[in-house]
């Protein structure tokens, strides 16, 4: 019944009307090992014969294998092994199915069992030797092929495979030389040479993962190391590389899981312990900083975000969030230029909505810092990048207006009052300055300079003392009459007279 269920209605296409011959050939084409089809390679063991549960399971397993359903084939071969656990051939068949699924570790266990059951089982040695060669376990592969030659001197396949090991040795030597001299382009080309002879080479896959890590191709690190871990689940270097890649992809849970797996196999592995602790510290620091920000503890938040950023400057995705929090804290503290720098870092590291938000916030921070030219530059660049954005067009217009305003006279500065000064304060400041700089009150050689200053004071008082003009001026509007010189102020009256072609002022106390 179990066999009938295994090839149920969803698998009917696997049936061919009659039992296919027991598979004597497993080939290595795109990852499939050739097990050989000659009596020479099969050794002395014959395929299981007869009926019963074991025979039916082998038949259905062969059928599933031939249809490319390797997982189903493994189930049937396992049932056959349970019925006959002393058959080297059955373990080899199941190993071939595992190999087809790239589960090399399970395949090796079955092949080890096959030669343990029969130390003269030629096919077991050949298949295991080929698999070991594919994984670049060259010394072990050499032992298997030599073992075949001890039992069968002149064995054709063993002789060919033994010679093929030299090509793998040479390709690995080229790869290692390129890596040792940091010729990384050459190293990538050398990888192709290794994979041509040994597509599951463990050493090559580790070096490829390291190259991808160096180039910040973290998704490729995950893929390459994951493939390697199928054959060697306990490979510490692969586990650590994959964990680091997940960390930089901002999947910290998977990162810690891989580092933890490495520590399970080797509690004393320093690299795994260091990386595991770094992830924990990073997460703890980020959480503390975010809590301080939420509690409006700005100084604490700023310091903690800076601490988090120092843990790993290469963590682009994670650090984008830390820079964003730091920018918010600095803005709240009124450190607008530093906030603008932090927002710039966010824009460089982030993508999508966060990048856009950061660029807009950076312009606002520059405006708050009164760095008008930089605000214009950043707003212009953002408006060009986001051409359909009304927000950036408005920010650009505001920055340009503020830059233009900055080049005009600062009437508040001229009168020495705050921007919040009321009419009374403006009037008092004007009277004091007018008394001080009126040309009639200075030495003759200072009258020309005093006249210029007095003119600016009067001009400032005229604009700031008029609510409508003051509002228009503060909004950056051009005032046709704001450039007048020597006119009456709203607070005092002046009369002019000429002397030597120069306008002179008489200061009259109102």
Short mmCIF file of C-alpha atoms in Angstrom, two decimals:
data_model
loop_
_atom_site.label_atom_id
_atom_site.label_comp_id
_atom_site.label_asym_id
_atom_site.label_seq_id
_atom_site.Cartn_x
_atom_site.Cartn_y
_atom_site.Cartn_z
CA UNK A 1 0.00 0.00 0.00
CA UNK A 2 2.79 2.45 0.84
CA UNK A 3 4.26 1.99 -2.60
CA UNK A 4 0.90 2.57 -4.29
CA UNK A 5 0.43 5.78 -2.29
CA UNK A 6 3.90 6.91 -3.27
CA UNK A 7 2.94 6.91 -6.93
CA UNK A 8 -0.61 8.12 -6.44
CA UNK A 9 -2.73 10.07 -8.87
CA UNK A 10 -0.30 13.00 -8.83
CA UNK A 11 2.50 10.72 -10.04
CA UNK A 12 0.69 8.59 -12.63
CA UNK A 13 2.88 9.93 -15.41
CA UNK A 14 5.76 8.00 -13.84
CA UNK A 15 4.24 4.67 -14.78
CA UNK A 16 5.35 3.36 -18.13
CA UNK A 17 3.23 0.22 -18.23
CA UNK A 18 6.06 -2.11 -17.29
CA UNK A 19 8.97 -2.15 -14.93
CA UNK A 20 12.06 -0.52 -16.30
CA UNK A 21 15.39 -2.21 -15.99
CA UNK A 22 17.25 -1.70 -12.71
CA UNK A 23 19.39 1.37 -13.18
CA UNK A 24 23.01 0.43 -13.80
CA UNK A 25 23.87 3.89 -15.06
CA UNK A 26 23.86 7.11 -13.10
CA UNK A 27 25.45 9.96 -14.94
CA UNK A 28 27.18 13.16 -13.89
CA UNK A 29 25.69 15.67 -16.32
CA UNK A 30 24.99 19.01 -14.58
CA UNK A 31 25.55 17.47 -11.19
CA UNK A 32 24.66 13.77 -11.73
CA UNK A 33 27.37 11.20 -11.16
CA UNK A 34 27.92 8.43 -13.69
CA UNK A 35 27.85 5.23 -11.71
CA UNK A 36 28.97 3.18 -14.63
CA UNK A 37 27.19 0.52 -16.66
CA UNK A 38 29.78 -2.13 -17.18
CA UNK A 39 30.18 -5.34 -15.24
CA UNK A 40 33.68 -4.14 -14.50
CA UNK A 41 32.37 -1.09 -12.60
CA UNK A 42 29.45 -2.81 -10.89
CA UNK A 43 31.65 -5.34 -9.16
CA UNK A 44 30.20 -8.70 -8.18
CA UNK A 45 26.94 -7.64 -6.58
CA UNK A 46 23.78 -8.27 -8.57
CA UNK A 47 20.66 -6.14 -8.37
CA UNK A 48 17.98 -7.31 -5.95
CA UNK A 49 15.81 -9.96 -7.54
CA UNK A 50 12.40 -11.36 -6.93
CA UNK A 51 9.24 -9.95 -5.47
CA UNK A 52 8.32 -8.93 -1.97
CA UNK A 53 8.36 -5.48 -0.42
CA UNK A 54 12.07 -4.94 -1.12
CA UNK A 55 11.83 -5.84 -4.79
CA UNK A 56 8.76 -3.68 -5.34
CA UNK A 57 10.42 -0.75 -3.60
CA UNK A 58 13.51 -1.03 -5.79
CA UNK A 59 11.36 -1.20 -8.90
CA UNK A 60 9.38 1.90 -7.94
CA UNK A 61 12.54 3.69 -6.84
CA UNK A 62 14.17 3.05 -10.21
CA UNK A 63 11.03 4.23 -11.94
CA UNK A 64 10.94 7.45 -9.90
CA UNK A 65 14.65 8.03 -10.48
CA UNK A 66 14.21 7.61 -14.22
CA UNK A 67 11.39 10.16 -14.13
CA UNK A 68 13.60 12.66 -12.31
CA UNK A 69 11.60 12.44 -9.07
CA UNK A 70 14.63 11.96 -6.84
CA UNK A 71 12.90 12.68 -3.54
CA UNK A 72 10.37 9.91 -4.28
CA UNK A 73 13.18 7.61 -5.38
CA UNK A 74 14.91 8.15 -2.03
CA UNK A 75 11.72 7.14 -0.20
CA UNK A 76 11.46 3.90 -2.16
CA UNK A 77 15.16 3.06 -1.84
CA UNK A 78 14.91 3.68 1.89
CA UNK A 79 12.03 1.17 2.06
CA UNK A 80 14.13 -1.31 0.11
CA UNK A 81 17.10 -0.80 2.47
CA UNK A 82 14.83 -1.44 5.45
CA UNK A 83 13.99 -4.76 3.85
CA UNK A 84 17.61 -5.54 2.93
CA UNK A 85 20.12 -3.48 4.93
CA UNK A 86 23.12 -5.50 3.74
CA UNK A 87 22.96 -4.54 0.08
CA UNK A 88 25.80 -2.25 -1.00
CA UNK A 89 23.99 -1.61 -4.27
CA UNK A 90 20.88 -0.23 -2.56
CA UNK A 91 22.95 2.29 -0.60
CA UNK A 92 24.69 3.28 -3.82
CA UNK A 93 21.36 3.75 -5.59
CA UNK A 94 20.08 5.99 -2.83
CA UNK A 95 23.37 7.89 -2.85
CA UNK A 96 22.87 8.58 -6.56
CA UNK A 97 19.44 10.08 -5.80
CA UNK A 98 20.95 12.22 -3.06
CA UNK A 99 23.67 13.38 -5.43
CA UNK A 100 21.05 14.36 -8.00
CA UNK A 101 19.46 16.56 -5.34
CA UNK A 102 22.90 17.94 -4.42
CA UNK A 103 22.68 16.47 -0.93
CA UNK A 104 26.28 15.38 -0.92
CA UNK A 105 26.57 14.79 2.83
CA UNK A 106 23.79 12.18 2.80
CA UNK A 107 25.25 10.65 -0.35
CA UNK A 108 28.65 10.28 1.27
CA UNK A 109 27.13 8.53 4.29
CA UNK A 110 25.44 5.98 2.03
CA UNK A 111 28.58 5.46 -0.04
CA UNK A 112 30.64 4.96 3.12
CA UNK A 113 28.14 2.31 4.17
CA UNK A 114 28.25 0.62 0.77
CA UNK A 115 32.02 0.01 0.93
CA UNK A 116 31.87 -0.91 4.62
CA UNK A 117 29.37 -3.64 3.73
CA UNK A 118 31.59 -4.87 0.92
CA UNK A 119 35.24 -3.79 0.89
CA UNK A 120 35.56 -5.07 -2.67
CA UNK A 121 32.50 -3.26 -4.00
CA UNK A 122 33.97 -1.49 -7.01
CA UNK A 123 30.97 0.70 -7.78
CA UNK A 124 30.95 2.10 -4.24
CA UNK A 125 34.57 3.20 -4.50
CA UNK A 126 34.13 4.64 -8.00
CA UNK A 127 31.01 6.61 -7.10
CA UNK A 128 32.45 7.89 -3.85
CA UNK A 129 35.74 8.80 -5.51
CA UNK A 130 33.95 10.83 -8.19
CA UNK A 131 31.86 12.63 -5.59
CA UNK A 132 34.95 13.39 -3.51
CA UNK A 133 36.70 14.72 -6.61
CA UNK A 134 33.72 16.97 -7.31
CA UNK A 135 34.07 18.32 -3.77
CA UNK A 136 37.85 18.73 -4.14
CA UNK A 137 38.58 16.19 -1.42
CA UNK A 138 41.38 15.09 -3.68
CA UNK A 139 43.42 12.92 -1.30
CA UNK A 140 40.36 10.91 -0.29
CA UNK A 141 39.30 10.57 -3.94
CA UNK A 142 42.77 9.34 -4.83
CA UNK A 143 42.57 6.66 -2.14
CA UNK A 144 39.28 5.37 -3.53
CA UNK A 145 40.53 5.12 -7.11
CA UNK A 146 43.71 3.42 -5.94
CA UNK A 147 41.61 1.00 -3.90
CA UNK A 148 39.77 0.03 -7.09
CA UNK A 149 43.08 -0.54 -8.88
CA UNK A 150 44.25 -2.76 -6.04
CA UNK A 151 41.21 -4.97 -6.54
CA UNK A 152 41.06 -4.58 -10.32
CA UNK A 153 44.46 -3.66 -11.77
CA UNK A 154 44.10 -1.67 -14.97
CA UNK A 155 40.50 -0.69 -14.22
CA UNK A 156 39.69 1.81 -16.97
CA UNK A 157 37.44 4.26 -15.09
CA UNK A 158 39.64 4.30 -11.98
CA UNK A 159 42.70 4.99 -14.13
CA UNK A 160 40.95 7.83 -15.99
CA UNK A 161 39.65 9.41 -12.79
CA UNK A 162 43.04 9.18 -11.13
CA UNK A 163 44.58 11.08 -14.03
CA UNK A 164 41.73 13.64 -13.94
CA UNK A 165 42.69 14.56 -10.39
CA UNK A 166 45.78 16.30 -11.74
CA UNK A 167 43.62 18.77 -13.67
CA UNK A 168 41.78 19.66 -10.47
CA UNK A 169 45.08 20.09 -8.61
CA UNK A 170 46.35 22.46 -11.30
CA UNK A 171 43.15 24.53 -11.39
CA UNK A 172 43.18 24.89 -7.60
CA UNK A 173 46.81 25.98 -7.67
CA UNK A 174 45.96 28.78 -10.13
CA UNK A 175 43.03 29.89 -7.96
CA UNK A 176 45.05 29.92 -4.75
CA UNK A 177 47.87 31.85 -6.41
CA UNK A 178 45.44 34.53 -7.62
CA UNK A 179 43.87 34.85 -4.18
CA UNK A 180 47.19 35.01 -2.36
CA UNK A 181 48.36 37.87 -4.61
CA UNK A 182 44.96 39.63 -4.36
CA UNK A 183 44.38 39.41 -8.10
CA UNK A 184 40.65 39.11 -7.65
CA UNK A 185 39.64 39.40 -11.31
CA UNK A 186 42.01 36.58 -12.15
CA UNK A 187 40.68 34.64 -9.18
CA UNK A 188 37.13 34.77 -10.54
CA UNK A 189 38.35 33.45 -13.88
CA UNK A 190 40.31 30.74 -12.08
CA UNK A 191 37.10 29.67 -10.33
CA UNK A 192 35.64 28.77 -13.70
CA UNK A 193 38.61 26.49 -14.31
CA UNK A 194 38.07 24.70 -11.00
CA UNK A 195 34.32 24.28 -11.49
CA UNK A 196 34.93 22.85 -14.97
CA UNK A 197 36.55 19.83 -13.30
CA UNK A 198 34.93 19.89 -9.83
CA UNK A 199 31.64 21.74 -9.74
CA UNK A 200 31.03 21.14 -6.02
CA UNK A 201 34.56 22.01 -4.92
CA UNK A 202 34.33 23.07 -1.28
CA UNK A 203 37.49 25.16 -1.31
CA UNK A 204 36.42 26.97 -4.49
CA UNK A 205 32.97 27.69 -3.11
CA UNK A 206 34.42 29.15 0.06
CA UNK A 207 36.75 31.38 -1.96
CA UNK A 208 33.87 32.42 -4.23
CA UNK A 209 31.81 33.35 -1.17
CA UNK A 210 34.72 35.41 0.16
CA UNK A 211 35.06 37.20 -3.18
CA UNK A 212 31.35 37.98 -3.17
CA UNK A 213 31.59 39.19 0.42
CA UNK A 214 34.45 41.47 -0.59
CA UNK A 215 32.34 42.84 -3.46
CA UNK A 216 29.33 43.23 -1.12
CA UNK A 217 27.27 40.76 -3.17
CA UNK A 218 25.56 39.40 -0.11
CA UNK A 219 22.74 37.56 -1.90
CA UNK A 220 25.35 35.63 -3.86
CA UNK A 221 27.24 34.82 -0.65
CA UNK A 222 24.03 33.33 0.74
CA UNK A 223 23.49 31.27 -2.42
CA UNK A 224 27.04 29.92 -2.71
CA UNK A 225 27.47 29.12 0.98
CA UNK A 226 24.00 27.54 1.08
CA UNK A 227 24.94 25.19 -1.73
CA UNK A 228 28.13 24.27 0.10
CA UNK A 229 26.28 23.58 3.35
CA UNK A 230 24.18 20.97 1.57
CA UNK A 231 27.30 18.88 1.21
CA UNK A 232 28.95 19.94 4.48
CA UNK A 233 26.33 21.11 7.00
CA UNK A 234 28.99 21.49 9.68
CA UNK A 235 31.40 23.61 7.65
CA UNK A 236 32.17 26.43 10.09
CA UNK A 237 33.60 28.81 7.51
CA UNK A 238 30.50 28.48 5.33
CA UNK A 239 28.20 29.01 8.32
CA UNK A 240 30.09 32.15 9.37
CA UNK A 241 30.18 33.59 5.84
CA UNK A 242 26.47 32.99 5.42
CA UNK A 243 25.72 34.51 8.81
CA UNK A 244 27.72 37.63 7.95
CA UNK A 245 25.90 37.95 4.63
CA UNK A 246 22.52 37.77 6.39
CA UNK A 247 23.72 40.40 8.87
CA UNK A 248 24.56 42.82 6.06
CA UNK A 249 21.23 41.98 4.41
CA UNK A 250 19.70 43.16 7.71
CA UNK A 251 18.26 39.75 8.60
CA UNK A 252 19.79 39.56 12.05
CA UNK A 253 17.75 36.57 13.20
CA UNK A 254 19.11 34.38 10.41
CA UNK A 255 22.59 35.76 11.03
CA UNK A 256 22.48 34.75 14.69
CA UNK A 257 21.04 31.36 13.75
CA UNK A 258 24.03 30.59 11.52
CA UNK A 259 26.58 31.81 14.05
CA UNK A 260 24.77 29.78 16.71
CA UNK A 261 24.89 26.70 14.48
CA UNK A 262 28.63 27.12 14.10
CA UNK A 263 29.01 27.43 17.87
CA UNK A 264 26.93 24.29 18.34
CA UNK A 265 29.46 22.34 16.30
CA UNK A 266 32.46 24.13 17.83
CA UNK A 267 31.78 26.09 21.05
CA UNK A 268 35.35 27.41 20.95
CA UNK A 269 35.08 28.94 17.46
CA UNK A 270 36.27 32.51 18.09
CA UNK A 271 35.10 33.93 14.77
CA UNK A 272 31.57 32.64 15.26
CA UNK A 273 31.50 33.92 18.85
CA UNK A 274 32.76 37.35 17.78
CA UNK A 275 30.17 37.70 15.03
CA UNK A 276 27.35 36.42 17.22
CA UNK A 277 28.20 38.90 19.96
CA UNK A 278 28.49 41.74 17.45
CA UNK A 279 24.95 41.14 16.19
CA UNK A 280 23.61 41.02 19.75
CA UNK A 281 25.43 44.21 20.70
CA UNK A 282 24.27 45.96 17.54
CA UNK A 283 20.63 45.07 18.16
CA UNK A 284 20.82 46.04 21.83
CA UNK A 285 22.44 49.40 21.05
CA UNK A 286 19.91 50.20 18.33
CA UNK A 287 17.01 49.37 20.66
CA UNK A 288 18.44 51.57 23.42
CA UNK A 289 18.92 54.48 21.03
CA UNK A 290 15.40 54.19 19.66
CA UNK A 291 13.95 54.12 23.18
CA UNK A 292 15.89 57.27 24.12
CA UNK A 293 14.64 58.98 20.96
CA UNK A 294 11.05 58.02 21.73
CA UNK A 295 11.46 59.33 25.28
CA UNK A 296 12.85 62.62 23.88
CA UNK A 297 16.12 62.10 25.70
CA UNK A 298 17.95 63.76 22.86
CA UNK A 299 21.50 63.79 24.26
CA UNK A 300 21.30 60.13 25.24
CA UNK A 301 19.80 59.22 21.87
CA UNK A 302 22.53 61.06 19.97
CA UNK A 303 25.32 59.38 21.95
CA UNK A 304 23.79 55.91 21.61
CA UNK A 305 23.18 56.19 17.87
CA UNK A 306 26.83 57.25 17.42
CA UNK A 307 27.91 54.23 19.45
CA UNK A 308 25.83 51.94 17.24
CA UNK A 309 27.35 53.39 14.08
CA UNK A 310 30.84 52.61 15.35
CA UNK A 311 30.11 48.87 15.65
CA UNK A 312 30.27 48.10 11.93
CA UNK A 313 30.56 50.94 9.39
CA UNK A 314 29.99 48.44 6.55
CA UNK A 315 26.45 47.59 7.65
CA UNK A 316 24.73 49.83 5.10
CA UNK A 317 21.12 48.75 5.60
CA UNK A 318 21.27 48.76 9.37
CA UNK A 319 23.30 51.95 9.59
CA UNK A 320 20.82 53.83 7.42
CA UNK A 321 18.34 53.49 10.27
CA UNK A 322 20.91 54.55 12.87
CA UNK A 323 21.86 57.65 10.87
CA UNK A 324 18.19 58.49 10.52
CA UNK A 325 17.67 58.33 14.28
CA UNK A 326 20.82 60.37 14.86
CA UNK A 327 19.59 63.05 12.46
CA UNK A 328 16.29 63.31 14.33
CA UNK A 329 18.05 63.65 17.68
CA UNK A 330 20.38 66.36 16.36
CA UNK A 331 17.50 68.27 14.81
CA UNK A 332 15.71 68.23 18.16
CA UNK A 333 18.88 69.55 19.80
CA UNK A 334 19.10 72.39 17.28
CA UNK A 335 22.31 70.99 15.78
CA UNK A 336 21.01 71.52 12.29
CA UNK A 337 24.24 71.32 10.31
CA UNK A 338 25.15 68.03 12.00
CA UNK A 339 21.60 66.83 11.39
CA UNK A 340 21.99 67.69 7.69
CA UNK A 341 25.17 65.61 7.55
CA UNK A 342 23.35 62.68 9.15
CA UNK A 343 20.45 62.95 6.71
CA UNK A 344 22.97 62.97 3.86
CA UNK A 345 24.38 59.67 5.14
CA UNK A 346 20.85 58.22 5.21
CA UNK A 347 20.26 59.30 1.60
CA UNK A 348 23.51 57.64 0.50
CA UNK A 349 22.78 54.36 2.28
CA UNK A 350 19.03 54.03 1.89
CA UNK A 351 16.72 53.48 -1.05
CA UNK A 352 13.10 54.20 -1.85
CA UNK A 353 10.91 56.18 0.53
CA UNK A 354 13.59 56.50 3.23
CA UNK A 355 16.07 58.04 0.79
CA UNK A 356 13.45 60.51 -0.41
CA UNK A 357 12.44 61.42 3.14
CA UNK A 358 16.09 61.93 4.10
CA UNK A 359 16.79 64.25 1.17
CA UNK A 360 13.80 66.43 2.03
CA UNK A 361 14.76 66.50 5.73
CA UNK A 362 18.34 67.43 4.82
CA UNK A 363 17.17 70.52 2.92
CA UNK A 364 14.99 71.56 5.85
CA UNK A 365 17.91 71.10 8.24
CA UNK A 366 20.11 73.29 6.04
CA UNK A 367 17.41 75.94 5.94
CA UNK A 368 17.15 75.81 9.72
CA UNK A 369 20.94 76.19 9.90
CA UNK A 370 20.70 79.16 7.51
CA UNK A 371 23.15 77.52 5.15
CA UNK A 372 21.28 78.90 2.20
CA UNK A 373 23.69 77.99 -0.59
CA UNK A 374 23.93 74.36 0.47
CA UNK A 375 20.18 74.24 0.86
CA UNK A 376 19.82 75.47 -2.73
CA UNK A 377 22.35 72.92 -3.99
CA UNK A 378 20.74 69.97 -2.25
CA UNK A 379 17.20 71.06 -3.09
CA UNK A 380 18.11 71.53 -6.77
CA UNK A 381 19.67 68.06 -6.94
CA UNK A 382 16.66 66.48 -5.23
CA UNK A 383 14.22 68.31 -7.51
CA UNK A 384 16.11 66.94 -10.52
CA UNK A 385 16.10 63.43 -9.06
CA UNK A 386 12.40 63.54 -8.17
CA UNK A 387 11.10 65.64 -11.05
CA UNK A 388 7.44 64.88 -10.38
CA UNK A 389 7.68 65.88 -6.72
CA UNK A 390 5.88 69.07 -5.77
CA UNK A 391 7.56 68.90 -2.34
CA UNK A 392 11.06 69.26 -3.76
CA UNK A 393 10.04 72.00 -6.16
CA UNK A 394 8.68 73.99 -3.22
CA UNK A 395 11.80 73.33 -1.14
CA UNK A 396 13.97 74.48 -4.02
CA UNK A 397 11.95 77.68 -4.40
CA UNK A 398 12.13 78.32 -0.66
CA UNK A 399 15.89 77.76 -0.58
CA UNK A 400 16.44 80.10 -3.50
CA UNK A 401 14.29 82.76 -1.87
CA UNK A 402 16.21 82.45 1.39
CA UNK A 403 19.52 82.66 -0.43
CA UNK A 404 18.37 85.80 -2.22
CA UNK A 405 17.17 87.29 1.06
CA UNK A 406 20.50 86.52 2.70
CA UNK A 407 22.24 88.75 0.19
CA UNK A 408 20.09 91.75 1.15
CA UNK A 409 20.69 93.99 4.12
CA UNK A 410 19.73 92.43 7.43
CA UNK A 411 17.57 95.13 8.98
CA UNK A 412 17.38 93.33 12.31
CA UNK A 413 21.15 93.22 12.44
CA UNK A 414 21.44 96.87 11.43
CA UNK A 415 19.19 97.93 14.29
CA UNK A 416 20.65 95.34 16.65
CA UNK A 417 17.29 93.80 17.56
CA UNK A 418 15.91 90.29 17.61
CA UNK A 419 13.60 89.07 14.89
CA UNK A 420 10.84 88.99 17.45
CA UNK A 421 11.26 92.70 18.35
CA UNK A 422 8.06 94.69 18.64
CA UNK A 423 7.47 98.27 17.47
CA UNK A 424 8.55 99.77 20.76
CA UNK A 425 11.88 97.95 20.71
CA UNK A 426 12.50 98.89 17.09
CA UNK A 427 11.74 102.57 17.83
CA UNK A 428 14.06 102.63 20.82
CA UNK A 429 16.90 101.02 18.86
CA UNK A 430 16.42 103.43 16.00
CA UNK A 431 16.52 106.52 18.24
CA UNK A 432 19.71 105.37 19.97
CA UNK A 433 21.48 104.58 16.70
CA UNK A 434 20.25 107.71 14.95
CA UNK A 435 21.62 109.83 17.77
CA UNK A 436 24.95 108.02 17.56
CA UNK A 437 25.45 108.06 13.78
CA UNK A 438 23.76 111.31 12.72
CA UNK A 439 26.31 113.17 10.55
CA UNK A 440 25.86 116.31 12.64
CA UNK A 441 27.12 114.43 15.68
CA UNK A 442 30.45 113.16 14.32
CA UNK A 443 33.77 114.68 13.30
CA UNK A 444 33.95 116.10 9.77
CA UNK A 445 36.26 113.34 8.54
CA UNK A 446 33.75 110.72 9.74
CA UNK A 447 30.63 112.30 8.27
CA UNK A 448 30.65 110.37 4.98
CA UNK A 449 30.81 106.98 6.68
CA UNK A 450 28.32 108.08 9.31
CA UNK A 451 25.93 109.21 6.59
CA UNK A 452 25.98 105.73 5.03
CA UNK A 453 25.32 104.09 8.36
CA UNK A 454 22.61 106.58 9.22
CA UNK A 455 20.96 105.92 5.88
CA UNK A 456 20.87 102.16 6.57
CA UNK A 457 19.44 102.76 10.04
CA UNK A 458 16.67 104.92 8.60
CA UNK A 459 15.98 102.37 5.89
CA UNK A 460 15.76 99.54 8.40
CA UNK A 461 13.47 101.55 10.65
CA UNK A 462 11.25 102.44 7.72
CA UNK A 463 10.70 98.76 6.79
CA UNK A 464 10.56 97.19 10.24
CA UNK A 465 8.43 100.00 11.61
CA UNK A 466 5.75 99.34 9.00
CA UNK A 467 3.89 96.10 9.64
CA UNK A 468 2.95 95.51 5.99
CA UNK A 469 6.45 96.24 4.67
CA UNK A 470 8.01 94.17 7.42
CA UNK A 471 5.84 91.15 6.55
CA UNK A 472 6.56 91.47 2.84
CA UNK A 473 10.29 91.86 3.49
CA UNK A 474 10.39 88.83 5.80
CA UNK A 475 8.63 86.79 3.11
CA UNK A 476 11.35 87.67 0.65
CA UNK A 477 9.30 90.01 -1.50
CA UNK A 478 10.91 92.92 -3.31
CA UNK A 479 9.84 96.33 -2.01
CA UNK A 480 9.97 99.12 -4.54
CA UNK A 481 10.37 101.77 -1.87
CA UNK A 482 12.77 100.00 0.47
CA UNK A 483 15.84 101.42 -1.20
CA UNK A 484 15.06 105.10 -0.44
CA UNK A 485 17.72 107.12 1.31
CA UNK A 486 17.30 109.93 3.73
CA UNK A 487 13.51 109.80 3.76
CA UNK A 488 11.45 110.41 6.85
CA UNK A 489 11.45 107.56 9.31
CA UNK A 490 8.23 106.59 11.03
CA UNK A 491 9.66 107.85 14.31
CA UNK A 492 11.53 111.11 13.67
CA UNK A 493 11.66 113.89 11.13
CA UNK A 494 14.75 114.81 9.23
CA UNK A 495 15.49 117.74 7.08
CA UNK A 496 18.30 117.87 4.61
CA UNK A 497 20.59 120.56 3.42
CA UNK A 498 23.45 120.59 0.97
CA UNK A 499 27.00 121.51 1.49
CA UNK A 500 29.62 121.00 -1.16
CA UNK A 501 27.27 118.96 -3.36
CA UNK A 502 26.61 116.51 -0.53
CA UNK A 503 23.27 115.91 1.14
CA UNK A 504 23.43 116.81 4.78
CA UNK A 505 21.11 115.90 7.62
CA UNK A 506 19.74 117.89 10.49
CA UNK A 507 18.67 115.79 13.38
CA UNK A 508 15.57 117.22 15.06
CA UNK A 509 14.24 115.67 18.21
CA UNK A 510 10.57 115.08 17.75
#
